[in-house]
Amino acid sequence: MDCCASIARALLIFFNFIFWICGGAILGVGIWFLVDKDISSRIEIVQIDSGDDYFKFAAYLFIAFGAFVFIVGFAGMCGAIRASKCLLGFYIFFVLLVIFAEIGAAVLLILYRMEVEDNIVKLLQENIKKRYNEETVRTGWDLAQLEFECCGAVNSMDYENITYTFPGTQTVPNTCCKLSNREAALDDPSKATPSDSAKCYNRDDTEIYTKGCKDSLKDWALKHSTIIIGVGIGIAVLEIFSIVWACCFCRNIGKDD
């Protein structure tokens, strides 16, 4: 039993060191979602009005959850090193809370993924129609259209009858057009220069991107959600083992006394 307790203690310390690092990583991902320019621009083009702060809420949730995991991992290491039943008891309790929170987050993510698949077209079209006059939304669409070489949600007709008024004879954003300076435009979308603006504004298939952005944006969102789900499942498995190790070690604390 002493040998088993020693092994459980060593594994518990090792796991909680990994758990501690993972908490820091999750915390970093949440901060990254808030500060990264490309992520922020994609957030803008899937929000219809200023009340749709679900993505920012998710980023803050990542930050809070990451900080919590970071602290719990540190407490687990201290409990194992000091052989404290009290600390380990609290650790087991909080790890169980983390597991339940991860299950709830996974369910919400799966439901949201299905909602994205069902409503993404309508959501993007409404965004163009109602919010394209906002600079941050225009910048988001410009970056997406440049990166994915697409135009609008479904096609260029999404820019018909929107709240924004294009200058002169322009009917679509310049980023919908095949450009003469695409590399420069990726750094600054406002510098996008069509190779043949007249043909592009007349929606000539040779000078305008005919593919909509919905499929590319959906694939991008689903790719990231799959990674998050996979990481969450992996961490949850390790957490279950950590509870087993903590219980085994707790049962043997003080037996020699």
CSV table of C-alpha atoms in Angstrom, one decimal:
chain,number,residue,atom,x,y,z
A,1,MET,CA,0.0,0.0,0.0
A,2,ASP,CA,2.9,2.4,0.8
A,3,CYS,CA,4.3,1.7,-2.7
A,4,CYS,CA,0.8,2.4,-4.3
A,5,ALA,CA,0.5,5.6,-2.3
A,6,SER,CA,4.0,6.8,-3.3
A,7,ILE,CA,3.2,6.1,-7.0
A,8,ALA,CA,-0.2,7.9,-6.6
A,9,ARG,CA,1.5,10.9,-5.0
A,10,ALA,CA,4.1,11.1,-7.8
A,11,LEU,CA,1.5,10.9,-10.5
A,12,LEU,CA,-0.7,13.4,-8.7
A,13,ILE,CA,2.2,15.9,-8.6
A,14,PHE,CA,3.1,15.3,-12.2
A,15,PHE,CA,-0.5,15.5,-13.4
A,16,ASN,CA,-1.2,18.7,-11.5
A,17,PHE,CA,1.9,20.3,-13.0
A,18,ILE,CA,0.4,19.5,-16.4
A,19,PHE,CA,-3.0,20.7,-15.2
A,20,TRP,CA,-1.5,23.9,-14.0
A,21,ILE,CA,0.2,24.5,-17.4
A,22,CYS,CA,-3.1,23.7,-19.2
A,23,GLY,CA,-4.9,26.3,-17.1
A,24,GLY,CA,-2.4,28.9,-18.2
A,25,ALA,CA,-2.9,27.8,-21.8
A,26,ILE,CA,-6.7,28.1,-21.6
A,27,LEU,CA,-6.2,31.5,-20.0
A,28,GLY,CA,-3.9,32.5,-22.8
A,29,VAL,CA,-6.4,31.3,-25.5
A,30,GLY,CA,-9.2,33.5,-23.9
A,31,ILE,CA,-6.9,36.5,-24.0
A,32,TRP,CA,-5.9,35.7,-27.5
A,33,PHE,CA,-9.5,35.7,-28.7
A,34,LEU,CA,-9.9,39.2,-27.3
A,35,VAL,CA,-6.7,40.8,-28.6
A,36,ASP,CA,-6.1,39.1,-31.9
A,37,LYS,CA,-7.1,41.3,-34.8
A,38,ASP,CA,-8.1,38.5,-37.2
A,39,ILE,CA,-10.2,36.8,-34.5
A,40,SER,CA,-11.9,40.1,-33.6
A,41,SER,CA,-12.7,40.8,-37.2
A,42,ARG,CA,-14.4,37.4,-37.6
A,43,ILE,CA,-16.3,38.0,-34.5
A,44,GLU,CA,-17.7,41.2,-36.0
A,45,ILE,CA,-19.0,39.6,-39.1
A,46,VAL,CA,-21.1,37.0,-37.3
A,47,GLN,CA,-22.8,39.5,-35.0
A,48,ILE,CA,-26.0,41.2,-36.1
A,49,ASP,CA,-26.3,43.9,-33.6
A,50,SER,CA,-24.4,45.3,-30.6
A,51,GLY,CA,-26.2,43.1,-28.2
A,52,ASP,CA,-24.7,39.9,-29.7
A,53,ASP,CA,-21.7,39.6,-27.5
A,54,TYR,CA,-21.7,35.8,-27.3
A,55,PHE,CA,-18.2,35.4,-28.7
A,56,LYS,CA,-16.7,37.9,-26.3
A,57,PHE,CA,-18.6,36.2,-23.4
A,58,ALA,CA,-17.0,32.9,-24.5
A,59,ALA,CA,-13.6,34.6,-24.4
A,60,TYR,CA,-14.2,35.9,-20.9
A,61,LEU,CA,-15.4,32.4,-19.9
A,62,PHE,CA,-12.2,30.9,-21.2
A,63,ILE,CA,-10.2,33.4,-19.1
A,64,ALA,CA,-12.2,32.7,-16.0
A,65,PHE,CA,-12.1,28.9,-16.5
A,66,GLY,CA,-8.4,29.0,-17.3
A,67,ALA,CA,-7.6,31.0,-14.1
A,68,PHE,CA,-9.7,28.5,-12.1
A,69,VAL,CA,-7.9,25.5,-13.5
A,70,PHE,CA,-4.6,27.2,-13.0
A,71,ILE,CA,-5.4,27.7,-9.3
A,72,VAL,CA,-6.8,24.2,-8.8
A,73,GLY,CA,-3.8,22.6,-10.3
A,74,PHE,CA,-1.5,24.6,-8.0
A,75,ALA,CA,-3.7,23.6,-5.0
A,76,GLY,CA,-3.4,19.9,-6.1
A,77,MET,CA,0.4,20.0,-6.2
A,78,CYS,CA,0.5,21.6,-2.8
A,79,GLY,CA,-1.8,19.0,-1.3
A,80,ALA,CA,0.2,16.2,-2.7
A,81,ILE,CA,3.6,17.6,-1.6
A,82,ARG,CA,2.3,18.5,1.9
A,83,ALA,CA,0.3,15.3,2.2
A,84,SER,CA,-2.7,17.3,3.4
A,85,LYS,CA,-6.1,15.5,3.4
A,86,CYS,CA,-7.9,18.9,3.7
A,87,LEU,CA,-6.2,20.3,0.6
A,88,LEU,CA,-6.7,17.1,-1.4
A,89,GLY,CA,-10.3,16.9,-0.3
A,90,PHE,CA,-10.9,20.4,-1.7
A,91,TYR,CA,-8.9,19.5,-4.8
A,92,ILE,CA,-11.1,16.5,-5.5
A,93,PHE,CA,-14.2,18.6,-5.0
A,94,PHE,CA,-13.0,21.3,-7.4
A,95,VAL,CA,-11.9,18.9,-10.0
A,96,LEU,CA,-15.3,17.3,-10.0
A,97,LEU,CA,-16.8,20.8,-10.5
A,98,VAL,CA,-14.4,21.3,-13.5
A,99,ILE,CA,-15.5,18.0,-15.0
A,100,PHE,CA,-19.1,19.0,-14.8
A,101,ALA,CA,-18.3,22.4,-16.2
A,102,GLU,CA,-16.5,20.9,-19.1
A,103,ILE,CA,-19.4,18.5,-19.8
A,104,GLY,CA,-21.8,21.5,-19.8
A,105,ALA,CA,-19.4,23.5,-22.1
A,106,ALA,CA,-19.1,20.6,-24.5
A,107,VAL,CA,-22.9,20.3,-24.7
A,108,LEU,CA,-23.3,24.0,-25.4
A,109,LEU,CA,-20.5,23.9,-28.0
A,110,ILE,CA,-22.2,21.0,-29.8
A,111,LEU,CA,-25.5,22.8,-29.7
A,112,TYR,CA,-24.0,26.0,-30.9
A,113,ARG,CA,-22.2,24.1,-33.7
A,114,MET,CA,-25.5,22.8,-34.9
A,115,GLU,CA,-27.0,26.3,-34.7
A,116,VAL,CA,-24.2,27.7,-36.8
A,117,GLU,CA,-24.7,25.0,-39.5
A,118,ASP,CA,-28.5,25.7,-39.6
A,119,ASN,CA,-28.4,29.6,-39.4
A,120,ILE,CA,-25.0,30.8,-40.7
A,121,VAL,CA,-26.3,31.9,-44.1
A,122,LYS,CA,-29.1,34.0,-42.6
A,123,LEU,CA,-26.9,35.4,-39.9
A,124,LEU,CA,-24.2,36.6,-42.4
A,125,GLN,CA,-26.7,38.0,-44.8
A,126,GLU,CA,-28.4,40.0,-42.0
A,127,ASN,CA,-25.0,41.2,-40.9
A,128,ILE,CA,-24.2,42.6,-44.4
A,129,LYS,CA,-27.7,44.2,-44.7
A,130,LYS,CA,-27.9,45.8,-41.3
A,131,ARG,CA,-24.3,46.5,-40.1
A,132,TYR,CA,-22.1,46.9,-43.2
A,133,ASN,CA,-22.2,50.7,-42.6
A,134,GLU,CA,-20.1,50.1,-39.5
A,135,GLU,CA,-16.3,50.4,-40.1
A,136,THR,CA,-15.4,47.4,-37.9
A,137,VAL,CA,-17.9,45.2,-39.7
A,138,ARG,CA,-16.6,46.3,-43.2
A,139,THR,CA,-13.1,45.6,-42.1
A,140,GLY,CA,-14.1,42.1,-40.9
A,141,TRP,CA,-15.7,41.3,-44.2
A,142,ASP,CA,-12.8,42.8,-46.2
A,143,LEU,CA,-10.3,40.6,-44.3
A,144,ALA,CA,-12.5,37.4,-44.7
A,145,GLN,CA,-13.1,38.1,-48.5
A,146,LEU,CA,-9.4,38.7,-49.0
A,147,GLU,CA,-8.3,35.6,-47.1
A,148,PHE,CA,-10.9,33.2,-48.5
A,149,GLU,CA,-11.2,34.8,-52.0
A,150,CYS,CA,-15.0,35.0,-51.7
A,151,CYS,CA,-17.7,37.7,-51.9
A,152,GLY,CA,-20.7,38.1,-49.6
A,153,ALA,CA,-22.4,35.3,-47.6
A,154,VAL,CA,-23.7,33.4,-50.6
A,155,ASN,CA,-22.6,35.6,-53.5
A,156,SER,CA,-22.1,39.2,-54.6
A,157,MET,CA,-25.9,39.8,-54.7
A,158,ASP,CA,-25.9,40.0,-50.9
A,159,TYR,CA,-24.6,43.6,-51.3
A,160,GLU,CA,-27.9,44.7,-53.0
A,161,ASN,CA,-30.2,47.0,-51.0
A,162,ILE,CA,-28.0,47.3,-47.9
A,163,THR,CA,-27.8,50.2,-45.5
A,164,TYR,CA,-24.3,51.2,-46.8
A,165,THR,CA,-24.0,53.4,-49.9
A,166,PHE,CA,-21.0,52.6,-52.1
A,167,PRO,CA,-19.3,55.6,-53.8
A,168,GLY,CA,-19.9,56.3,-57.5
A,169,THR,CA,-20.7,53.3,-59.7
A,170,GLN,CA,-19.3,50.8,-57.1
A,171,THR,CA,-21.7,47.9,-56.3
A,172,VAL,CA,-19.5,45.6,-54.2
A,173,PRO,CA,-16.5,46.0,-51.9
A,174,ASN,CA,-13.2,46.1,-53.7
A,175,THR,CA,-12.2,43.0,-51.8
A,176,CYS,CA,-14.8,41.1,-53.8
A,177,CYS,CA,-12.8,41.8,-56.9
A,178,LYS,CA,-9.7,40.2,-58.2
A,179,LEU,CA,-6.9,42.6,-57.2
A,180,SER,CA,-3.7,43.9,-58.6
A,181,ASN,CA,-2.2,44.3,-55.1
A,182,ARG,CA,-3.6,41.4,-53.0
A,183,GLU,CA,-0.6,41.1,-50.8
A,184,ALA,CA,-0.7,44.8,-49.8
A,185,ALA,CA,-4.4,44.6,-49.3
A,186,LEU,CA,-4.0,41.8,-46.8
A,187,ASP,CA,-2.0,44.2,-44.6
A,188,ASP,CA,-4.4,47.1,-45.2
A,189,PRO,CA,-7.8,46.2,-46.9
A,190,SER,CA,-8.5,49.9,-47.6
A,191,LYS,CA,-5.7,49.7,-50.2
A,192,ALA,CA,-7.4,47.0,-52.2
A,193,THR,CA,-7.2,47.9,-55.9
A,194,PRO,CA,-9.3,45.9,-58.5
A,195,SER,CA,-7.5,44.7,-61.6
A,196,ASP,CA,-10.6,45.9,-63.6
A,197,SER,CA,-13.0,47.8,-61.4
A,198,ALA,CA,-15.5,48.4,-64.2
A,199,LYS,CA,-16.0,44.7,-64.9
A,200,CYS,CA,-16.0,43.8,-61.2
A,201,TYR,CA,-18.7,46.4,-60.4
A,202,ASN,CA,-20.8,45.0,-63.2
A,203,ARG,CA,-20.3,41.5,-61.7
A,204,ASP,CA,-18.3,40.1,-64.6
A,205,ASP,CA,-17.4,36.5,-63.5
A,206,THR,CA,-13.8,37.0,-64.8
A,207,GLU,CA,-13.1,39.8,-62.4
A,208,ILE,CA,-15.3,39.1,-59.3
A,209,TYR,CA,-15.2,36.2,-56.8
A,210,THR,CA,-18.3,34.2,-57.4
A,211,LYS,CA,-18.0,32.0,-54.3
A,212,GLY,CA,-19.7,33.1,-51.1
A,213,CYS,CA,-17.9,33.2,-47.8
A,214,LYS,CA,-20.3,31.0,-45.8
A,215,ASP,CA,-18.7,27.7,-46.4
A,216,SER,CA,-15.2,29.0,-45.7
A,217,LEU,CA,-16.2,30.8,-42.5
A,218,LYS,CA,-18.2,27.7,-41.3
A,219,ASP,CA,-15.3,25.4,-41.9
A,220,TRP,CA,-13.0,27.8,-40.0
A,221,ALA,CA,-15.4,27.9,-37.0
A,222,LEU,CA,-16.0,24.2,-37.0
A,223,LYS,CA,-12.3,23.4,-37.2
A,224,HIS,CA,-11.6,25.5,-34.1
A,225,SER,CA,-14.6,24.1,-32.2
A,226,THR,CA,-13.4,20.5,-33.0
A,227,ILE,CA,-9.9,21.3,-31.6
A,228,ILE,CA,-11.4,22.7,-28.4
A,229,ILE,CA,-13.7,19.7,-27.9
A,230,GLY,CA,-10.8,17.3,-28.5
A,231,VAL,CA,-8.6,19.1,-26.0
A,232,GLY,CA,-11.5,19.2,-23.5
A,233,ILE,CA,-12.0,15.5,-23.7
A,234,GLY,CA,-8.3,14.8,-23.2
A,235,ILE,CA,-8.1,17.0,-20.2
A,236,ALA,CA,-11.3,15.4,-18.7
A,237,VAL,CA,-9.8,11.9,-19.0
A,238,LEU,CA,-6.7,13.1,-17.1
A,239,GLU,CA,-8.9,14.8,-14.5
A,240,ILE,CA,-10.7,11.5,-13.8
A,241,PHE,CA,-7.4,9.7,-13.3
A,242,SER,CA,-6.3,12.5,-11.0
A,243,ILE,CA,-9.3,12.0,-8.8
A,244,VAL,CA,-8.5,8.3,-8.6
A,245,TRP,CA,-4.8,9.1,-7.6
A,246,ALA,CA,-5.9,11.7,-5.1
A,247,CYS,CA,-8.3,9.3,-3.4
A,248,CYS,CA,-5.7,6.5,-3.3
A,249,PHE,CA,-3.2,8.9,-1.7
A,250,CYS,CA,-5.7,10.3,0.8
A,251,ARG,CA,-6.6,6.8,2.0
A,252,ASN,CA,-3.0,6.1,2.9
A,253,ILE,CA,-2.2,9.5,4.6
A,254,GLY,CA,-1.7,9.0,8.3
A,255,LYS,CA,-1.9,5.2,8.3
A,256,ASP,CA,1.6,4.9,9.7
A,257,ASP,CA,0.5,7.1,12.6
